[in-house]
PDB file of C-alpha atoms and ligand atoms in Angstrom:
ATOM      1  CA  UNK D   1     -31.476 -15.869  -2.869  1.00 95.00           C
ATOM      2  CA  UNK D   2     -32.129 -13.803  -5.649  1.00 96.00           C
ATOM      3  CA  UNK D   3     -30.654 -15.278  -9.111  1.00 98.00           C
ATOM      4  CA  UNK D   4     -29.385 -13.422 -12.089  1.00 98.00           C
ATOM      5  CA  UNK D   5     -28.285 -15.206 -15.035  1.00 98.00           C
ATOM      6  CA  UNK D   6     -26.605 -13.323 -17.594  1.00 97.00           C
ATOM      7  CA  UNK D   7     -25.264 -14.010 -21.554  1.00 97.00           C
ATOM      8  CA  UNK D   8     -21.583 -14.335 -20.425  1.00 98.00           C
ATOM      9  CA  UNK D   9     -18.471 -13.708 -18.257  1.00 98.00           C
ATOM     10  CA  UNK D  10     -18.359 -10.180 -19.224  1.00 98.00           C
ATOM     11  CA  UNK D  11     -21.706  -9.032 -18.185  1.00 98.00           C
ATOM     12  CA  UNK D  12     -21.509 -11.089 -14.950  1.00 98.00           C
ATOM     13  CA  UNK D  13     -18.503  -8.812 -14.190  1.00 98.00           C
ATOM     14  CA  UNK D  14     -20.390  -5.758 -15.251  1.00 98.00           C
ATOM     15  CA  UNK D  15     -23.415  -6.627 -13.174  1.00 98.00           C
ATOM     16  CA  UNK D  16     -21.093  -7.206 -10.023  1.00 98.00           C
ATOM     17  CA  UNK D  17     -19.269  -4.136 -10.719  1.00 98.00           C
ATOM     18  CA  UNK D  18     -22.484  -2.099 -10.930  1.00 98.00           C
ATOM     19  CA  UNK D  19     -23.662  -3.700  -7.720  1.00 98.00           C
ATOM     20  CA  UNK D  20     -20.393  -3.448  -5.642  1.00 98.00           C
ATOM     21  CA  UNK D  21     -20.211   0.602  -7.087  1.00 98.00           C
ATOM     22  CA  UNK D  22     -23.947   1.160  -5.690  1.00 98.00           C
ATOM     23  CA  UNK D  23     -22.967  -0.132  -2.498  1.00 98.00           C
ATOM     24  CA  UNK D  24     -19.697   2.434  -1.981  1.00 98.00           C
ATOM     25  CA  UNK D  25     -21.920   4.957  -3.559  1.00 98.00           C
ATOM     26  CA  UNK D  26     -24.664   4.513  -0.931  1.00 98.00           C
ATOM     27  CA  UNK D  27     -22.634   4.195   2.392  1.00 98.00           C
ATOM     28  CA  UNK D  28     -19.492   5.650   1.352  1.00 98.00           C
ATOM     29  CA  UNK D  29     -17.533   4.490   4.433  1.00 98.00           C
ATOM     30  CA  UNK D  30     -19.078   1.035   3.945  1.00 98.00           C
ATOM     31  CA  UNK D  31     -16.986  -2.671   4.451  1.00 98.00           C
ATOM     32  CA  UNK D  32     -16.606  -4.501   1.804  1.00 98.00           C
ATOM     33  CA  UNK D  33     -15.644  -8.152   1.737  1.00 98.00           C
ATOM     34  CA  UNK D  34     -13.524  -9.303  -0.926  1.00 98.00           C
ATOM     35  CA  UNK D  35     -12.127 -12.337  -2.982  1.00 98.00           C
ATOM     36  CA  UNK D  36      -9.278 -13.391  -5.360  1.00 97.00           C
ATOM     37  CA  UNK D  37      -9.372 -16.071  -7.601  1.00 94.00           C
ATOM     38  CA  UNK D  38      -9.848 -15.808 -11.790  1.00 95.00           C
ATOM     39  CA  UNK D  39     -13.641 -14.886 -11.134  1.00 98.00           C
ATOM     40  CA  UNK D  40     -13.745 -11.277  -9.589  1.00 98.00           C
ATOM     41  CA  UNK D  41     -10.744 -10.168 -11.973  1.00 98.00           C
ATOM     42  CA  UNK D  42     -13.186  -8.765 -14.511  1.00 98.00           C
ATOM     43  CA  UNK D  43     -15.151  -6.952 -11.883  1.00 98.00           C
ATOM     44  CA  UNK D  44     -12.462  -5.518 -10.408  1.00 98.00           C
ATOM     45  CA  UNK D  45     -11.193  -4.335 -13.943  1.00 98.00           C
ATOM     46  CA  UNK D  46     -14.620  -2.613 -14.224  1.00 98.00           C
ATOM     47  CA  UNK D  47     -14.495  -0.818 -10.447  1.00 98.00           C
ATOM     48  CA  UNK D  48     -11.147   0.667 -11.666  1.00 98.00           C
ATOM     49  CA  UNK D  49     -12.734   1.889 -14.791  1.00 98.00           C
ATOM     50  CA  UNK D  50     -15.403   3.378 -12.534  1.00 98.00           C
ATOM     51  CA  UNK D  51     -12.907   4.879 -10.302  1.00 98.00           C
ATOM     52  CA  UNK D  52     -11.542   6.449 -13.044  1.00 98.00           C
ATOM     53  CA  UNK D  53     -13.773   7.373 -15.530  1.00 98.00           C
ATOM     54  CA  UNK D  54     -17.284   7.763 -13.264  1.00 98.00           C
ATOM     55  CA  UNK D  55     -15.006   9.082  -9.799  1.00 97.00           C
ATOM     56  CA  UNK D  56     -16.402   6.148  -7.549  1.00 98.00           C
ATOM     57  CA  UNK D  57     -14.709   7.055  -4.696  1.00 98.00           C
ATOM     58  CA  UNK D  58     -13.140   4.136  -2.290  1.00 98.00           C
ATOM     59  CA  UNK D  59     -11.515   6.615   0.040  1.00 98.00           C
ATOM     60  CA  UNK D  60     -13.710   6.284   3.048  1.00 98.00           C
ATOM     61  CA  UNK D  61     -14.188   2.129   2.532  1.00 98.00           C
ATOM     62  CA  UNK D  62     -12.594  -0.672   4.536  1.00 98.00           C
ATOM     63  CA  UNK D  63     -11.920  -3.886   3.104  1.00 98.00           C
ATOM     64  CA  UNK D  64     -11.469  -7.460   4.543  1.00 98.00           C
ATOM     65  CA  UNK D  65      -9.997 -10.316   2.015  1.00 98.00           C
ATOM     66  CA  UNK D  66     -11.723 -13.878   2.473  1.00 98.00           C
ATOM     67  CA  UNK D  67      -8.463 -15.740   2.578  1.00 98.00           C
ATOM     68  CA  UNK D  68      -4.643 -16.381   2.248  1.00 98.00           C
ATOM     69  CA  UNK D  69      -2.209 -19.186   1.576  1.00 97.00           C
ATOM     70  CA  UNK D  70      -0.230 -20.135   4.239  1.00 97.00           C
ATOM     71  CA  UNK D  71       3.547 -19.834   3.784  1.00 96.00           C
ATOM     72  CA  UNK D  72       3.342 -16.727   1.238  1.00 96.00           C
ATOM     73  CA  UNK D  73       4.432 -13.096   1.987  1.00 95.00           C
ATOM     74  CA  UNK D  74       2.480 -10.173   0.681  1.00 96.00           C
ATOM     75  CA  UNK D  75       5.635  -9.952  -2.058  1.00 95.00           C
ATOM     76  CA  UNK D  76       4.890 -13.513  -3.344  1.00 95.00           C
ATOM     77  CA  UNK D  77       3.239 -13.155  -6.945  1.00 95.00           C
ATOM     78  CA  UNK D  78       0.748 -16.027  -6.016  1.00 96.00           C
ATOM     79  CA  UNK D  79      -0.253 -14.621  -2.375  1.00 97.00           C
ATOM     80  CA  UNK D  80      -3.726 -13.048  -2.263  1.00 97.00           C
ATOM     81  CA  UNK D  81      -2.337  -9.625  -0.718  1.00 98.00           C
ATOM     82  CA  UNK D  82      -0.108  -9.107  -3.705  1.00 98.00           C
ATOM     83  CA  UNK D  83      -3.191 -10.033  -5.944  1.00 98.00           C
ATOM     84  CA  UNK D  84      -5.241  -7.442  -4.489  1.00 98.00           C
ATOM     85  CA  UNK D  85      -2.517  -4.835  -4.888  1.00 98.00           C
ATOM     86  CA  UNK D  86      -2.076  -5.620  -8.295  1.00 98.00           C
ATOM     87  CA  UNK D  87      -5.696  -6.192  -9.736  1.00 98.00           C
ATOM     88  CA  UNK D  88      -7.445  -3.585  -7.331  1.00 98.00           C
ATOM     89  CA  UNK D  89      -5.838  -1.739  -4.324  1.00 98.00           C
ATOM     90  CA  UNK D  90      -2.795  -0.255  -6.591  1.00 98.00           C
ATOM     91  CA  UNK D  91      -5.298   1.435  -9.197  1.00 98.00           C
ATOM     92  CA  UNK D  92      -8.235   2.714  -6.843  1.00 98.00           C
ATOM     93  CA  UNK D  93      -8.165   5.450  -4.346  1.00 98.00           C
ATOM     94  CA  UNK D  94      -8.594   2.867  -1.193  1.00 98.00           C
ATOM     95  CA  UNK D  95      -6.724   3.899   2.110  1.00 98.00           C
ATOM     96  CA  UNK D  96      -4.176   1.004   2.050  1.00 97.00           C
ATOM     97  CA  UNK D  97      -4.211   1.115   6.286  1.00 98.00           C
ATOM     98  CA  UNK D  98      -8.024  -0.221   5.761  1.00 98.00           C
ATOM     99  CA  UNK D  99      -7.341  -3.041   3.571  1.00 98.00           C
ATOM    100  CA  UNK D 100      -6.970  -6.343   5.353  1.00 98.00           C
ATOM    101  CA  UNK D 101      -6.077  -9.434   4.372  1.00 98.00           C
ATOM    102  CA  UNK D 102      -5.067 -12.437   6.490  1.00 98.00           C
ATOM    103  CA  UNK D 103      -1.625 -12.808   7.086  1.00 96.00           C
ATOM    104  CA  UNK D 104      -0.403 -16.240   5.905  1.00 96.00           C
ATOM    105  CA  UNK D 105       2.674 -15.778   7.739  1.00 96.00           C
ATOM    106  CA  UNK D 106       1.616 -15.215  10.872  1.00 94.00           C
ATOM    107  CA  UNK D 107       3.466 -17.417  13.848  1.00 91.00           C
ATOM    108  CA  UNK D 108       0.444 -17.443  15.844  1.00 96.00           C
ATOM    109  CA  UNK D 109      -2.197 -18.369  13.774  1.00 95.00           C
ATOM    110  CA  UNK D 110      -4.975 -18.796  16.645  1.00 96.00           C
ATOM    111  CA  UNK D 111      -4.146 -15.270  17.778  1.00 97.00           C
ATOM    112  CA  UNK D 112      -4.219 -13.883  14.150  1.00 97.00           C
ATOM    113  CA  UNK D 113      -7.493 -15.334  13.429  1.00 98.00           C
ATOM    114  CA  UNK D 114      -8.785 -13.993  16.534  1.00 98.00           C
ATOM    115  CA  UNK D 115      -7.630 -10.198  15.326  1.00 98.00           C
ATOM    116  CA  UNK D 116      -8.913 -10.478  12.221  1.00 98.00           C
ATOM    117  CA  UNK D 117     -12.611 -11.491  13.074  1.00 98.00           C
ATOM    118  CA  UNK D 118     -12.332  -8.754  16.307  1.00 98.00           C
ATOM    119  CA  UNK D 119     -11.009  -6.177  13.256  1.00 98.00           C
ATOM    120  CA  UNK D 120     -14.239  -6.835  11.278  1.00 98.00           C
ATOM    121  CA  UNK D 121     -16.216  -6.624  14.496  1.00 98.00           C
ATOM    122  CA  UNK D 122     -14.613  -3.373  14.986  1.00 98.00           C
ATOM    123  CA  UNK D 123     -14.910  -2.100  11.734  1.00 98.00           C
ATOM    124  CA  UNK D 124     -19.122  -2.771  12.045  1.00 98.00           C
ATOM    125  CA  UNK D 125     -19.568  -6.025  10.057  1.00 98.00           C
ATOM    126  CA  UNK D 126     -19.203  -6.563   6.380  1.00 98.00           C
ATOM    127  CA  UNK D 127     -21.856  -4.692   4.124  1.00 98.00           C
ATOM    128  CA  UNK D 128     -21.410  -6.495   1.398  1.00 98.00           C
ATOM    129  CA  UNK D 129     -19.465  -9.784   0.792  1.00 99.00           C
ATOM    130  CA  UNK D 130     -18.229 -10.542  -2.667  1.00 98.00           C
ATOM    131  CA  UNK D 131     -17.508 -14.393  -3.153  1.00 98.00           C
ATOM    132  CA  UNK D 132     -16.297 -16.792  -6.045  1.00 98.00           C
ATOM    133  CA  UNK D 133     -17.346 -20.557  -5.436  1.00 98.00           C
ATOM    134  CA  UNK D 134     -14.668 -23.457  -6.124  1.00 95.00           C
ATOM    135  CA  UNK D 135     -15.898 -26.435  -8.272  1.00 93.00           C
ATOM    136  CA  UNK D 136     -16.532 -28.536  -4.959  1.00 93.00           C
ATOM    137  CA  UNK D 137     -18.964 -25.807  -3.925  1.00 96.00           C
ATOM    138  CA  UNK D 138     -16.661 -24.116  -1.196  1.00 96.00           C
ATOM    139  CA  UNK D 139     -16.730 -20.647  -0.540  1.00 98.00           C
ATOM    140  CA  UNK D 140     -13.369 -18.636   0.702  1.00 98.00           C
ATOM    141  CA  UNK D 141     -11.211 -22.082   1.395  1.00 97.00           C
ATOM    142  CA  UNK D 142     -14.135 -23.652   3.502  1.00 98.00           C
ATOM    143  CA  UNK D 143     -13.742 -26.860   1.814  1.00 96.00           C
ATOM    144  CA  UNK D 144     -16.247 -29.711   2.043  1.00 97.00           C
ATOM    145  CA  UNK D 145     -16.616 -31.249   5.374  1.00 97.00           C
ATOM    146  CA  UNK D 146     -16.128 -27.525   7.087  1.00 98.00           C
ATOM    147  CA  UNK D 147     -18.102 -26.428   9.653  1.00 98.00           C
ATOM    148  CA  UNK D 148     -21.088 -23.940   8.657  1.00 98.00           C
ATOM    149  CA  UNK D 149     -20.418 -21.822  11.756  1.00 98.00           C
ATOM    150  CA  UNK D 150     -16.939 -21.700  11.436  1.00 98.00           C
ATOM    151  CA  UNK D 151     -15.078 -18.692  11.798  1.00 98.00           C
ATOM    152  CA  UNK D 152     -11.438 -17.204  10.648  1.00 98.00           C
ATOM    153  CA  UNK D 153      -8.784 -20.525  10.970  1.00 98.00           C
ATOM    154  CA  UNK D 154      -6.420 -22.698   9.602  1.00 97.00           C
ATOM    155  CA  UNK D 155      -7.759 -24.951   6.707  1.00 97.00           C
ATOM    156  CA  UNK D 156      -6.040 -27.828   4.527  1.00 96.00           C
ATOM    157  CA  UNK D 157      -6.802 -27.294   1.072  1.00 95.00           C
ATOM    158  CA  UNK D 158      -8.406 -30.609  -0.704  1.00 93.00           C
ATOM    159  CA  UNK D 159      -6.427 -32.062  -3.802  1.00 94.00           C
ATOM    160  CA  UNK D 160      -9.249 -30.901  -6.254  1.00 90.00           C
ATOM    161  CA  UNK D 161      -8.701 -27.119  -4.784  1.00 91.00           C
ATOM    162  CA  UNK D 162      -4.511 -27.573  -5.218  1.00 94.00           C
ATOM    163  CA  UNK D 163      -5.269 -29.071  -8.468  1.00 93.00           C
ATOM    164  CA  UNK D 164      -7.735 -26.108  -9.624  1.00 88.00           C
ATOM    165  CA  UNK D 165      -4.681 -23.611  -8.426  1.00 90.00           C
ATOM    166  CA  UNK D 166      -2.059 -25.462  -9.386  1.00 93.00           C
ATOM    167  CA  UNK D 167      -2.279 -23.478 -12.577  1.00 91.00           C
ATOM    168  CA  UNK D 168      -1.420 -20.198 -11.021  1.00 89.00           C
ATOM    169  CA  UNK D 169       1.681 -21.662  -9.708  1.00 92.00           C
ATOM    170  CA  UNK D 170       2.751 -23.852 -12.120  1.00 93.00           C
ATOM    171  CA  UNK D 171       2.466 -27.083 -10.766  1.00 94.00           C
ATOM    172  CA  UNK D 172       0.536 -28.817  -8.168  1.00 95.00           C
ATOM    173  CA  UNK D 173       3.745 -29.486  -5.928  1.00 95.00           C
ATOM    174  CA  UNK D 174       3.963 -25.637  -5.476  1.00 94.00           C
ATOM    175  CA  UNK D 175       0.587 -24.630  -4.197  1.00 95.00           C
ATOM    176  CA  UNK D 176       0.307 -24.391  -0.576  1.00 97.00           C
ATOM    177  CA  UNK D 177      -0.968 -27.032   1.637  1.00 97.00           C
ATOM    178  CA  UNK D 178      -2.627 -24.476   4.143  1.00 97.00           C
ATOM    179  CA  UNK D 179      -4.699 -21.616   3.952  1.00 97.00           C
ATOM    180  CA  UNK D 180      -6.018 -19.174   6.609  1.00 98.00           C
ATOM    181  CA  UNK D 181      -9.567 -18.703   5.652  1.00 98.00           C
ATOM    182  CA  UNK D 182     -12.656 -16.473   7.042  1.00 98.00           C
ATOM    183  CA  UNK D 183     -15.404 -19.111   8.426  1.00 98.00           C
ATOM    184  CA  UNK D 184     -18.924 -20.031   6.869  1.00 98.00           C
ATOM    185  CA  UNK D 185     -19.981 -18.389  10.267  1.00 98.00           C
ATOM    186  CA  UNK D 186     -18.080 -14.943   9.226  1.00 98.00           C
ATOM    187  CA  UNK D 187     -19.400 -14.915   5.503  1.00 98.00           C
ATOM    188  CA  UNK D 188     -23.232 -15.695   6.832  1.00 98.00           C
ATOM    189  CA  UNK D 189     -22.713 -12.379   9.149  1.00 98.00           C
ATOM    190  CA  UNK D 190     -22.646 -10.211   6.168  1.00 98.00           C
ATOM    191  CA  UNK D 191     -25.114  -7.758   5.734  1.00 98.00           C
ATOM    192  CA  UNK D 192     -25.377  -8.883   2.068  1.00 98.00           C
ATOM    193  CA  UNK D 193     -23.470 -11.488  -0.012  1.00 98.00           C
ATOM    194  CA  UNK D 194     -22.914 -11.210  -3.826  1.00 98.00           C
ATOM    195  CA  UNK D 195     -21.550 -14.811  -5.090  1.00 98.00           C
ATOM    196  CA  UNK D 196     -20.683 -15.259  -8.909  1.00 98.00           C
ATOM    197  CA  UNK D 197     -19.779 -18.040 -10.947  1.00 98.00           C
ATOM    198  CA  UNK D 198     -18.763 -18.571 -14.579  1.00 98.00           C
ATOM    199  CA  UNK D 199     -18.117 -21.402 -16.697  1.00 98.00           C
ATOM    200  CA  UNK D 200     -19.605 -24.567 -17.205  1.00 98.00           C
ATOM    201  CA  UNK D 201     -16.816 -26.221 -14.583  1.00 97.00           C
ATOM    202  CA  UNK D 202     -19.117 -24.150 -12.009  1.00 98.00           C
ATOM    203  CA  UNK D 203     -22.396 -25.452 -13.334  1.00 98.00           C
ATOM    204  CA  UNK D 204     -22.615 -28.691 -10.554  1.00 98.00           C
ATOM    205  CA  UNK D 205     -21.571 -26.479  -7.751  1.00 98.00           C
ATOM    206  CA  UNK D 206     -23.998 -23.601  -8.466  1.00 98.00           C
ATOM    207  CA  UNK D 207     -26.609 -26.280  -8.962  1.00 98.00           C
ATOM    208  CA  UNK D 208     -25.927 -27.999  -5.408  1.00 98.00           C
ATOM    209  CA  UNK D 209     -25.657 -24.517  -3.886  1.00 98.00           C
ATOM    210  CA  UNK D 210     -29.116 -22.873  -4.927  1.00 98.00           C
ATOM    211  CA  UNK D 211     -31.102 -25.960  -5.333  1.00 98.00           C
ATOM    212  CA  UNK D 212     -29.266 -28.876  -3.261  1.00 98.00           C
ATOM    213  CA  UNK D 213     -29.672 -29.382   0.910  1.00 98.00           C
ATOM    214  CA  UNK D 214     -27.876 -27.090   3.159  1.00 98.00           C
ATOM    215  CA  UNK D 215     -24.722 -29.375   3.710  1.00 98.00           C
ATOM    216  CA  UNK D 216     -21.279 -28.761   4.655  1.00 98.00           C
ATOM    217  CA  UNK D 217     -20.020 -30.798   1.853  1.00 98.00           C
ATOM    218  CA  UNK D 218     -21.200 -27.779  -0.293  1.00 98.00           C
ATOM    219  CA  UNK D 219     -20.491 -24.718   1.777  1.00 98.00           C
ATOM    220  CA  UNK D 220     -21.744 -22.003  -0.533  1.00 98.00           C
ATOM    221  CA  UNK D 221     -25.108 -23.974   0.242  1.00 98.00           C
ATOM    222  CA  UNK D 222     -25.238 -22.341   3.846  1.00 98.00           C
ATOM    223  CA  UNK D 223     -25.860 -18.708   1.566  1.00 98.00           C
ATOM    224  CA  UNK D 224     -29.419 -20.611   1.742  1.00 98.00           C
ATOM    225  CA  UNK D 225     -29.547 -19.451   5.328  1.00 98.00           C
ATOM    226  CA  UNK D 226     -28.600 -15.732   4.421  1.00 98.00           C
ATOM    227  CA  UNK D 227     -31.463 -13.395   4.162  1.00 97.00           C
ATOM    228  CA  UNK D 228     -29.752 -11.493   1.479  1.00 98.00           C
ATOM    229  CA  UNK D 229     -27.862 -13.195  -1.063  1.00 98.00           C
ATOM    230  CA  UNK D 230     -27.660 -12.594  -5.075  1.00 98.00           C
ATOM    231  CA  UNK D 231     -25.889 -15.022  -7.237  1.00 98.00           C
ATOM    232  CA  UNK D 232     -24.742 -13.721 -10.547  1.00 98.00           C
ATOM    233  CA  UNK D 233     -23.900 -16.441 -12.934  1.00 98.00           C
ATOM    234  CA  UNK D 234     -23.405 -16.711 -16.734  1.00 98.00           C
ATOM    235  CA  UNK D 235     -25.476 -19.012 -18.973  1.00 98.00           C
ATOM    236  CA  UNK D 236     -22.720 -21.687 -18.690  1.00 98.00           C
ATOM    237  CA  UNK D 237     -22.732 -21.769 -14.847  1.00 98.00           C
ATOM    238  CA  UNK D 238     -26.206 -22.058 -15.084  1.00 98.00           C
ATOM    239  CA  UNK D 239     -26.916 -24.607 -17.587  1.00 98.00           C
ATOM    240  CA  UNK D 240     -27.952 -27.528 -15.053  1.00 98.00           C
ATOM    241  CA  UNK D 241     -30.405 -25.068 -12.865  1.00 98.00           C
ATOM    242  CA  UNK D 242     -33.792 -26.780 -12.894  1.00 98.00           C
ATOM    243  CA  UNK D 243     -36.130 -23.710 -11.771  1.00 97.00           C
ATOM    244  CA  UNK D 244     -34.396 -21.478 -14.138  1.00 96.00           C
ATOM    245  CA  UNK D 245     -37.408 -20.221 -16.067  1.00 95.00           C
ATOM    246  CA  UNK D 246     -38.846 -19.066 -12.488  1.00 96.00           C
ATOM    247  CA  UNK D 247     -35.320 -17.183 -11.650  1.00 96.00           C
ATOM    248  CA  UNK D 248     -35.789 -15.364 -15.126  1.00 95.00           C
ATOM    249  CA  UNK D 249     -39.532 -14.591 -14.163  1.00 94.00           C
ATOM    250  CA  UNK D 250     -38.354 -13.126 -10.770  1.00 95.00           C
ATOM    251  CA  UNK D 251     -35.660 -11.307 -11.829  1.00 93.00           C
ATOM    252  CA  UNK D 252     -38.608  -9.664 -14.627  1.00 92.00           C
ATOM    253  CA  UNK D 253     -40.558  -8.819 -11.780  1.00 94.00           C
ATOM    254  CA  UNK D 254     -37.427  -7.275  -9.974  1.00 92.00           C
ATOM    255  CA  UNK D 255     -36.503  -4.921 -12.972  1.00 91.00           C
ATOM    256  CA  UNK D 256     -40.078  -3.521 -13.198  1.00 91.00           C
ATOM    257  CA  UNK D 257     -40.113  -3.367  -9.241  1.00 92.00           C
ATOM    258  CA  UNK D 258     -36.783  -1.065  -9.696  1.00 90.00           C
ATOM    259  CA  UNK D 259     -38.338   0.744 -12.419  1.00 91.00           C
ATOM    260  CA  UNK D 260     -41.141   1.655 -10.640  1.00 92.00           C
ATOM    261  CA  UNK D 261     -43.590   0.077 -12.902  1.00 91.00           C
ATOM    262  CA  UNK D 262     -45.826  -1.344 -10.145  1.00 89.00           C
ATOM    263  CA  UNK D 263     -49.096  -1.286 -12.591  1.00 90.00           C
ATOM    264  CA  UNK D 264     -47.455  -3.878 -14.946  1.00 89.00           C
ATOM    265  CA  UNK D 265     -46.798  -5.980 -11.765  1.00 90.00           C
ATOM    266  CA  UNK D 266     -51.026  -5.737 -11.122  1.00 90.00           C
ATOM    267  CA  UNK D 267     -49.551  -3.584  -8.057  1.00 91.00           C
ATOM    268  CA  UNK D 268     -52.349  -0.587  -7.365  1.00 86.00           C
ATOM    269  CA  UNK D 269     -54.422  -1.614 -10.041  1.00 80.00           C
ATOM    270  CA  UNK D 270     -57.777  -2.371  -8.156  1.00 71.00           C
TER     271      UNK D 270
HETATM  272  C1  F6R O 301     -10.393 -16.858  -3.480  1.00 71.24           C
HETATM  273  C2  F6R O 301     -11.588 -17.800  -2.643  1.00 71.24           C
HETATM  274  C3  F6R O 301     -11.905 -19.228  -3.274  1.00 71.24           C
HETATM  275  C4  F6R O 301     -12.338 -18.755  -4.915  1.00 71.24           C
HETATM  276  C5  F6R O 301     -12.859 -20.155  -5.625  1.00 71.24           C
HETATM  277  C6  F6R O 301     -13.079 -19.828  -6.977  1.00 71.24           C
HETATM  278  O1  F6R O 301     -10.555 -15.450  -2.398  1.00 71.24           O
HETATM  279  O2  F6R O 301     -12.129 -17.579  -1.637  1.00 71.24           O
HETATM  280  O3  F6R O 301     -13.455 -19.508  -3.033  1.00 71.24           O
HETATM  281  O4  F6R O 301     -13.325 -17.918  -5.069  1.00 71.24           O
HETATM  282  O5  F6R O 301     -11.907 -20.912  -5.214  1.00 71.24           O
HETATM  283  O6  F6R O 301     -11.805 -19.709  -7.740  1.00 71.24           O
HETATM  284  P1  F6R O 301     -11.917 -19.191  -9.274  1.00 71.24           P
HETATM  285  O7  F6R O 301     -12.590 -17.653  -9.225  1.00 71.24           O
HETATM  286  O8  F6R O 301     -10.234 -19.199  -9.477  1.00 71.24           O
HETATM  287  O9  F6R O 301     -12.727 -20.200 -10.147  1.00 71.24           O
END
């Protein structure tokens, strides 16, 4: 895991947007896995700015969202389809027919989930999976105890998640109890993962994810098994990391490598 610690939420968003923009520029017909919630908002704002001011072109990209609340249709203001339209899709030039969000109102969920997995495969698999993390360490809605091999399916939300998300609904009793979510296994199939966390409320989950054991109790910890994960966090979310000095050192080397300053790293000096 590459751990990048930024000063604040704003620089986390800028960094994440730059990584996503690089992916889109390098492979215009890339497949992006996208997240909702409060964490990605700054990144989406920055991507919209890059589209408007620097002609970042999404016209050949395909997107798959991680999850959707069961029972909410696309016009419900708290549905994740609505979130994606109003916070990203309506402001960039992505082809609407290639933006996928799980269907929260399917009648046959098993078939709908199978089809979602098939669509990801048919699109060539996810090139870059963008992720937030719950305070309980969940990725997508893979709550503690979810199988680390899981695929897209229905999931019962924990009381903690319902409490955390009540702020968007105006009360805990209004939060749906179930969600349809891609699985941990679906996420691990992505070629690269980008996990973001900001604020002190995520510090414990981030420490467990990066430095704890791989466990279904913290589903984000499964990312330790992935070949290419970048975790971008602010100082507050990084505050409990024990090996922080080392992550900073690795990042300095990474920067020198990217700038081709190889001699400073002792490469080619002997
Ligand atoms: C959303 C998602 C969730 C959130 C997580 C953090 O698509 O998959 O895992 O990323 O609940 O939410 P925020 O960013 O609101 O703290």
